[in-house]
PDB file of C-alpha atoms in Angstrom:
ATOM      1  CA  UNK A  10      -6.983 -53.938-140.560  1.00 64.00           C
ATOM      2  CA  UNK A  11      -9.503 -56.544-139.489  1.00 74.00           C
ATOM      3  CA  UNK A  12     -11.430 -56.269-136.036  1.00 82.00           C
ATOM      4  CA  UNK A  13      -9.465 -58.202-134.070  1.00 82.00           C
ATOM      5  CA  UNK A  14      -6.244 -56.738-135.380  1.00 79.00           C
ATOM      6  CA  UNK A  15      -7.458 -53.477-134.055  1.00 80.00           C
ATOM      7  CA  UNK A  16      -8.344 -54.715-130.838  1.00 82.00           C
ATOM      8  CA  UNK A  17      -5.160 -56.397-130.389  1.00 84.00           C
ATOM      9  CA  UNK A  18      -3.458 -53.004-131.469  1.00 82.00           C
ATOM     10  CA  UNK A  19      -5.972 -51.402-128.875  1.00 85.00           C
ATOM     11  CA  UNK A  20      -4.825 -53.347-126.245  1.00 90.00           C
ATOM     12  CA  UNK A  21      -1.304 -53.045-127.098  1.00 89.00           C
ATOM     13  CA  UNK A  22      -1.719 -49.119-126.278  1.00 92.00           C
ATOM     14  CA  UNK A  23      -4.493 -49.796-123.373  1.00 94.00           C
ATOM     15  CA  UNK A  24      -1.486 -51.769-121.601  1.00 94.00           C
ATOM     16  CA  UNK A  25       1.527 -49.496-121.784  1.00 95.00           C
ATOM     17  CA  UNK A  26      -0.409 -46.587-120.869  1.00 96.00           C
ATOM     18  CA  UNK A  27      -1.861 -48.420-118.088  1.00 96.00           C
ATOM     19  CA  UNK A  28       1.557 -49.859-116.329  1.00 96.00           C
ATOM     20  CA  UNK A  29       2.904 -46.329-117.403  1.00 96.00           C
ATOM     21  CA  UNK A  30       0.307 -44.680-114.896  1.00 96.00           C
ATOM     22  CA  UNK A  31       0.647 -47.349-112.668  1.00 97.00           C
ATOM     23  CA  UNK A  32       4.810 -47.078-112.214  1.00 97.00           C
ATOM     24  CA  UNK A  33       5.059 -43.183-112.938  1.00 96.00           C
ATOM     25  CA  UNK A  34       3.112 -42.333-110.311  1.00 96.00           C
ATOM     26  CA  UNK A  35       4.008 -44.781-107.577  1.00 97.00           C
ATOM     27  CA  UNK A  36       7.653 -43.727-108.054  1.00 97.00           C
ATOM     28  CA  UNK A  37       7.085 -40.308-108.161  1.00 95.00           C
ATOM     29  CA  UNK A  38       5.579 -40.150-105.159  1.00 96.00           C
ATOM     30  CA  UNK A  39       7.954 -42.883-103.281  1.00 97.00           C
ATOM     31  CA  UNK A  40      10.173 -40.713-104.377  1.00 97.00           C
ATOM     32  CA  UNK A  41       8.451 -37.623-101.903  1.00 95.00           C
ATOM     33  CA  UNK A  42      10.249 -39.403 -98.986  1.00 96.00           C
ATOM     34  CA  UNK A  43      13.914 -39.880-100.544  1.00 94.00           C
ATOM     35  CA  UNK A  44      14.366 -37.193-103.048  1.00 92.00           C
ATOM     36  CA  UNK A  45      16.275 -38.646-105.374  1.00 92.00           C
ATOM     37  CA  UNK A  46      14.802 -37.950-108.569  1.00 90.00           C
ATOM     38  CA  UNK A  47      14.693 -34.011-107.803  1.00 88.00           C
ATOM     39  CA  UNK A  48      14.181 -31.761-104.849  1.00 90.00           C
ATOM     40  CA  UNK A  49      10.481 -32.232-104.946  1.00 91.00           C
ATOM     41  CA  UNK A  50       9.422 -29.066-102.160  1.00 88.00           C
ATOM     42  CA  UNK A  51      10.741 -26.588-105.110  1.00 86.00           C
ATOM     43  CA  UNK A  52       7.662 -27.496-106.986  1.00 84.00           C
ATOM     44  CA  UNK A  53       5.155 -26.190-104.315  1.00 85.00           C
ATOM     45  CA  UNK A  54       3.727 -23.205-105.213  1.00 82.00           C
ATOM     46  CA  UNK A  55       5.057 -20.215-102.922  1.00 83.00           C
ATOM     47  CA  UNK A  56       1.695 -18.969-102.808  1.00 82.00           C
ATOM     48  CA  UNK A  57       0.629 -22.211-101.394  1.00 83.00           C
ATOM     49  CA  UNK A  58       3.480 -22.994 -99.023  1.00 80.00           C
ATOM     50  CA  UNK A  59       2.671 -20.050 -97.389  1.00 84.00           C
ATOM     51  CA  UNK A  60      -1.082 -21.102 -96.226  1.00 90.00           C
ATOM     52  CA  UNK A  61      -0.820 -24.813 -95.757  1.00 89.00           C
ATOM     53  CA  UNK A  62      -0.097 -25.359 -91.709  1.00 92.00           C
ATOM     54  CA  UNK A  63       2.786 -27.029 -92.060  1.00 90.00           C
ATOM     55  CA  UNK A  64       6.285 -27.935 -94.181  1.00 90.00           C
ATOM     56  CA  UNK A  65       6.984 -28.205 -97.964  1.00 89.00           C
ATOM     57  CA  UNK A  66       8.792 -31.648 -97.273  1.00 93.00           C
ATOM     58  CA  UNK A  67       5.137 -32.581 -94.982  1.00 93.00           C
ATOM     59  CA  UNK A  68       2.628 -31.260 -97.849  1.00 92.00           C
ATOM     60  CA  UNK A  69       4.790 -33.223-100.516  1.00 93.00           C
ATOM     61  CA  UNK A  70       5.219 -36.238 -98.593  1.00 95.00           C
ATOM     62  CA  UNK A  71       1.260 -36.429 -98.696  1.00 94.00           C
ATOM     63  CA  UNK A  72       1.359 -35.703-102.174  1.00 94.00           C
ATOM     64  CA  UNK A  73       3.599 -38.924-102.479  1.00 96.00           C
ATOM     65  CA  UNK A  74       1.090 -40.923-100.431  1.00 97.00           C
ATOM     66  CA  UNK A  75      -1.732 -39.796-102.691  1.00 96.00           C
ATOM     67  CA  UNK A  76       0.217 -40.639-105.835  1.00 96.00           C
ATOM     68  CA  UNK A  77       0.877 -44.386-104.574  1.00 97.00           C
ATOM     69  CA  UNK A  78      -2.711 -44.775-103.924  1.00 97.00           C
ATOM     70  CA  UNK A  79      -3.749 -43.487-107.271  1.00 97.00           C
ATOM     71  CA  UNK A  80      -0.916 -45.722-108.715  1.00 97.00           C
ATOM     72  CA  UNK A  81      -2.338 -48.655-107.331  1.00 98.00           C
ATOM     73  CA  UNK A  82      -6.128 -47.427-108.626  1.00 98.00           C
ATOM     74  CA  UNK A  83      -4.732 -47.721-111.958  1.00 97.00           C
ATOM     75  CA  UNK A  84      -3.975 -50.840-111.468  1.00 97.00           C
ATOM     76  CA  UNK A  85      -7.210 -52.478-110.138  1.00 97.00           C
ATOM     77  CA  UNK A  86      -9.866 -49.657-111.623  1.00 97.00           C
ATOM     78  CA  UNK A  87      -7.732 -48.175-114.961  1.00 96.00           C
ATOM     79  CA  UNK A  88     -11.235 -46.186-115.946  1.00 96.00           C
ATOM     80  CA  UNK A  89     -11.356 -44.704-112.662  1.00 97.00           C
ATOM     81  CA  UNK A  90      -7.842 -44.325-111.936  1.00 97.00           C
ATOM     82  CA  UNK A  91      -7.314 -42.726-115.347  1.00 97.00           C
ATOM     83  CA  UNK A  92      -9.518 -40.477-114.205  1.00 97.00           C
ATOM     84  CA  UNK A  93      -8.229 -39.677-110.392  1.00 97.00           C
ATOM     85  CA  UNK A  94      -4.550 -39.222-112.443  1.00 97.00           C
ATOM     86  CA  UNK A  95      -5.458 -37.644-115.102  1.00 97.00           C
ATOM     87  CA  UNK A  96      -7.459 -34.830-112.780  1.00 97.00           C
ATOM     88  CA  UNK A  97      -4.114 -35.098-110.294  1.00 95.00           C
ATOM     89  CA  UNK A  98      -1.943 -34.170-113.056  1.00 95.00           C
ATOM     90  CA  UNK A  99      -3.927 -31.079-114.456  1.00 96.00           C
ATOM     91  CA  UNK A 100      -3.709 -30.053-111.059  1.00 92.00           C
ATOM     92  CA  UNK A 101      -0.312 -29.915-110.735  1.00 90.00           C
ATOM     93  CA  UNK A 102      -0.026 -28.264-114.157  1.00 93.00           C
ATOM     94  CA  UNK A 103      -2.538 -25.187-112.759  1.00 91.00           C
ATOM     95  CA  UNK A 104      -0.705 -24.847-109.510  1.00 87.00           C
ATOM     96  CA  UNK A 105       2.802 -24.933-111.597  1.00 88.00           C
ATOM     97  CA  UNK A 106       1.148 -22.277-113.920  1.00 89.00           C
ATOM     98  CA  UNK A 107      -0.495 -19.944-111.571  1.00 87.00           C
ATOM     99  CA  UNK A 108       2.948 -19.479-109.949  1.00 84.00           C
ATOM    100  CA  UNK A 109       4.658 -19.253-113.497  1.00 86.00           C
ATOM    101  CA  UNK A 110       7.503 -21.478-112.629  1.00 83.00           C
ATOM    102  CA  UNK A 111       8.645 -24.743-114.344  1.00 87.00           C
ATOM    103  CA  UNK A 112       6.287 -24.264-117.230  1.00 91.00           C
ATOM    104  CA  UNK A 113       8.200 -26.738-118.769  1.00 91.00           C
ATOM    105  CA  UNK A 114       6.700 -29.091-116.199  1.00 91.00           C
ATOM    106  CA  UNK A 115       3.397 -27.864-116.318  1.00 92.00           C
ATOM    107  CA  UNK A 116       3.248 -28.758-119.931  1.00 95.00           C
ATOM    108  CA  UNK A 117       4.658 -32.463-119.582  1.00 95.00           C
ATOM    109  CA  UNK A 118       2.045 -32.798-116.716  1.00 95.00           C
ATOM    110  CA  UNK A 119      -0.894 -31.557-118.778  1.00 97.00           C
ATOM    111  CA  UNK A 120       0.421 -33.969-121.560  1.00 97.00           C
ATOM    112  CA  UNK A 121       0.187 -36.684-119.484  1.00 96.00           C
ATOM    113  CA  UNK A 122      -2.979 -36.275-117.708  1.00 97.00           C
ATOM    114  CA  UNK A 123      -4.173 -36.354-121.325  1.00 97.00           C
ATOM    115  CA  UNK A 124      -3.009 -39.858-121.994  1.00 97.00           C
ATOM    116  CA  UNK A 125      -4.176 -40.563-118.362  1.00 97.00           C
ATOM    117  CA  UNK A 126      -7.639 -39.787-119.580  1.00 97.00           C
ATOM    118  CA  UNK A 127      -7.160 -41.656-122.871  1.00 96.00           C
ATOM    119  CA  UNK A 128      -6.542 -44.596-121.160  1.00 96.00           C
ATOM    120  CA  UNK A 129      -9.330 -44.430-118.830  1.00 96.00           C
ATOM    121  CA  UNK A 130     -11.750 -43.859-122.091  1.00 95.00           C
ATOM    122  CA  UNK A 131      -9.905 -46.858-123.645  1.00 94.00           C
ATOM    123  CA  UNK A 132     -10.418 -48.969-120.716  1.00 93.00           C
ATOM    124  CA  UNK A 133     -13.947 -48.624-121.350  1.00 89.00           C
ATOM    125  CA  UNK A 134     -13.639 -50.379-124.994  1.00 87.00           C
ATOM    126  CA  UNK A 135     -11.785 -53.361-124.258  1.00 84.00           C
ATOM    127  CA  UNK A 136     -12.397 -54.357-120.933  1.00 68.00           C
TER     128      UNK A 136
END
């Protein structure tokens, strides 16, 4: 594959990752407010619930607010925003395992913040 073929290919990836962590995350947390992709307060750790000053439905609808922004990061600063989503996501994942519940969940997130980081290191190459 010549140079440019690879670059093309690398861009190719660079650019669905990128509008993937751009869209994921700005309707997952537009979704905080509506709940219709899931009941999003079961996902708070109990431990956590229990210290934070005020509601599930409050904490998460922050969450959504900070998952917008970082949304919209990706899509004017991928290297950083890869970064701020890919750190959001392993967060999630360590809250989700420390309360052992949906470990299924706490796999796809650490997955993802993965390819959140790859992108961010890509990002560095072609732009």
């Amino acid at each position: 594959m010549t140079s440019q073929n690879q670059q093309t290919a690398l861009s190719g990836v660079f650019n669905l990752l990128k509008f993937t962590f751009v869209i994921v995350p700005i309707v997952a947390g537009a979704d905080k407010f509506v709940d219709l992709l899931t009941n999003w307060d079961l996902y708070l750790n109990p431990g956590l619930a229990g210290i934070i000053p005020f509601s599930a439905h409050t904490f998460m609808m922050i969450v959504g607010v900070i998952e917008i922004v970082a949304g919209i990061i990706v899509l004017k600063k991928p290297e950083i925003g890869g970064l701020i989503v890919a750190a959001w996501l392993a967060l999630i994942a360590l809250t989700l395992l420390a309360g052992l519940q949906f470990l299924d969940v706490a796999v796809r997130d650490l997955v993802m913040a993965i390819a959140a980081f790859s992108m961010a290191r890509i990002s560095k190459i072609i732009q």
